[in-house]
Amino acid sequence: MSETTQADGRTFAPPEGLAAQANVGPEVYDEAARDRLAFWATAAERLTWAQRWDEVLDWSNPPFAKWFVGGRLNVAYNCVDRHVEAGHGEQVAYHWEGEPGDTRTITYQELQDEVCKAANALTELGVNAGDRVAIYMPMIPETIIAMLACARIGAVHMVVFGGFSADALASRLDDAGAVLVITSDGGYRRGAPSALKPAVDDAVDRSPGVRNVIVVKRTEQDVAWNEGRDLWWDDVVGRQSTEHAYETFDAEHPLYIMYTSGTTAKPKGILHTSGGYLTQVAYTHWATFDLKPDTDVYWTAADVGWVTGHSYIVYGPLANRATSVMYEGTPETPHRGRWFELIQKYGVTILYTAPTVIRTFMKWGEDIPAGFDLSSLRLLGSVGEPINPEAWLWYHEHIGGGRCPIMDTWWQTETGAHMLTPLPGVTNLTPGSAQHPFPGISAKVVDDEGNELTDDSTGLLVLTEPWPSMLRTIWGDDDRYVDTYWSRFGKDVYFAGDGAKKDAAGNIWLLGRVDDVMNVSGHRISTTEVESSLVGHPTVAEAAVVGASDPTTGQGIVAFVILRGSAEDSGEELVQTLKTHVAKDIGPIAKPRQIMVVQELPKTRSGKIMRRLLRDIAENRELGDVTTLTDSSVMNMIKDKLPAAP
Ligand code: WTA
């Protein structure tokens, strides 16, 4: 979505009470501008280091950065133990709520005990620092415990979203060289148990490097059991001691890998390391959300399987000693007021979620939030795609009661933490814009030649200085890291892949991806990945996939396919088969909204598929320029296949 109407030019000043008590005021921008590295060093001092760094940043070999060089710390200690040591063991870390309504309250002391037990179990199973551990789980506390246990022993976790298929899991296990998988029998989704273990069995059968599978019991559904390989969490973790002496690791020790879609079919393993990552997620979580650990109840309503969950359900909130809410299920189960019920029940003060959810709530109607007491809320956040001003205003009014500022945070899996965002006690909010670079971050909008644009014209977003939570490489592929992010404008300019413009007031507006990556409900899915899945089906000869704008999900996946001569059927049944095929191949989130069987695809003279035209068709727009087409009659043939515009 690239709507940039300025909501009639309205802006929203920071609430006075909030501004007076805010964790950060306007001075942070000056401090960071005066000495960026000293600013980040001060932010790093909020963590507990076993050994202080010698140098804040080593950028002698761009784009390979080292932050807090020589520093040593333990990430799990910073997230858990130090709060217990400081006397906060009884504070709730997570109010967890299962979809069926079962609940668990986990204090920092309990979290420490569980993480220590899990760390001991991993060590007993021969997992060493640097080994990769896959986590394929529903939204239950053990997911977080498993991540922290890895961090505690220096193992690199790789969380694979539970909605991904066995194939997607298998390719990630292989790419990362995982030695262990942690999973569960299943999780609750839309009122029913949904199995996870069968996909793990399928994937692990193809991954000889995986020695063990640890299985958490959640739904009690039957699971196939591979004796010798599979272990119940309750047995192997349950019998361990709650004592665990942690080691400290180098600031640049790998913390996790998170796979994300790129412009080719092969997902990229984004690598994050320890000291710089934790510094920036903790500092941004504290500053952007004005987190007050003694009084706030914080809720990131997203899946832990995405970077938003890693940085703002797990690492940022825990490093700041937040009390968080964690919810397993979907917003409409068992009724459409479930989220609002949770806000009321736990007295949530800060809510962070995605525009696609807000638009869904808009569709369901304002009567639903109006039926609950949401007066505890004081601050709202948005992430994942541009939030159109209409949705912003609705969020502000019907969820935030007109009093809560909204932080529209632009960032990426690769950036690890917030990069562009307003600050709640400082910024006059402009609905629909992520506004300004976070203090200590340098961002620009540039044209194709790299010249800065500040006159509202459309260009590309770039980051012109390294930042602490930046990705360090693509796992196993330094060349792809350089090519993808650091070659378009030189080795020290990061190309984000997003279109943007900067207005006269200095606000940056994000305009969506400029590469072949779609954004569906805030999830990145590559057009190429869906295309290669489609052509992997025996009936399909050629496929082109585009993201068409969608009022709820931001973009919807629309596929155009040419069938092989041997395909006997081209009707609704085949379309269904192909949709199911993609969902099975990649995951249900990649299932095309629409598949159109066509005779030909529009191509340029050099043979490149003209996605722009296909997007026009998918969105029922007037066609753009077709003069570079080899045969412009192709478009008429395609159009004939379409239902009439609504
Ligand atoms: C998009 C999610 C506009 C953008 C944290 C980016 C946004 C991609 C915003 C990263 C926002 C994320 N405004 N666009 N506030 N936040 N995006 O890696 O296109 O899943 O490049 O990280 O989402 O998606 P990712």
XYZ file of N, CA and C in Angstrom, residues 133-138 143-144 146-147 156-162 164 169 172 256-259 303-306 310 315:
90
model
N 20.387 -24.390 16.323
C 19.227 -25.097 16.867
C 17.973 -24.502 16.231
N 17.169 -25.350 15.598
C 15.930 -24.862 14.984
C 14.795 -24.925 15.992
N 13.946 -23.924 15.962
C 12.790 -23.856 16.858
C 11.559 -23.662 15.974
N 10.662 -24.651 16.022
C 9.478 -24.647 15.152
C 8.284 -24.871 16.070
N 7.725 -23.776 16.521
C 6.833 -23.850 17.677
C 5.621 -22.944 17.532
N 4.569 -23.244 18.307
C 3.465 -22.283 18.405
C 3.869 -21.169 19.385
N 8.717 -21.571 23.715
C 9.407 -21.021 22.544
C 10.446 -20.000 23.011
N 10.028 -19.141 23.922
C 10.937 -18.118 24.442
C 12.013 -18.758 25.319
N 13.233 -21.687 25.017
C 14.194 -22.348 24.125
C 15.152 -21.337 23.497
N 14.622 -20.192 23.076
C 15.492 -19.169 22.480
C 16.532 -18.699 23.500
N 23.211 -20.929 18.321
C 22.562 -19.959 17.443
C 21.152 -20.459 17.155
N 20.131 -19.718 17.587
C 18.796 -20.240 17.277
C 18.304 -19.776 15.923
N 17.436 -20.600 15.390
C 16.860 -20.309 14.093
C 15.392 -20.654 14.233
N 14.566 -19.659 14.477
C 13.149 -19.901 14.677
C 12.485 -19.904 13.302
N 11.765 -20.976 13.018
C 11.026 -21.051 11.760
C 9.548 -20.926 12.108
N 8.901 -19.936 11.535
C 7.485 -19.672 11.778
C 6.672 -20.965 11.625
N 5.818 -21.262 12.608
C 5.055 -22.495 12.615
C 4.110 -22.650 11.428
N 5.035 -22.249 8.359
C 5.767 -22.698 7.175
C 5.664 -24.206 7.006
N 10.836 -25.766 6.049
C 11.634 -26.109 7.228
C 12.873 -26.900 6.815
N 15.617 -24.807 5.330
C 16.278 -23.985 6.343
C 17.176 -24.821 7.246
N 21.378 -15.271 16.467
C 20.351 -16.036 15.748
C 20.397 -15.800 14.241
N 19.738 -16.739 13.563
C 19.528 -16.617 12.124
C 18.021 -16.534 11.922
N 17.592 -15.622 11.076
C 16.169 -15.540 10.749
C 16.067 -15.482 9.232
N 15.348 -16.433 8.666
C 15.234 -16.475 7.203
C 14.183 -15.501 6.713
N 3.806 -12.771 15.948
C 4.313 -14.113 16.196
C 5.799 -14.055 16.526
N 6.209 -14.868 17.486
C 7.636 -14.921 17.830
C 8.466 -15.384 16.630
N 7.836 -16.082 15.699
C 8.539 -16.592 14.527
C 8.995 -15.530 13.546
N 8.627 -14.273 13.767
C 9.087 -13.187 12.902
C 10.033 -12.296 13.676
N 11.041 -11.597 17.766
C 12.376 -11.730 18.353
C 12.774 -10.448 19.102
N 13.649 -10.151 23.114
C 14.891 -9.537 23.584
C 14.744 -8.110 24.138
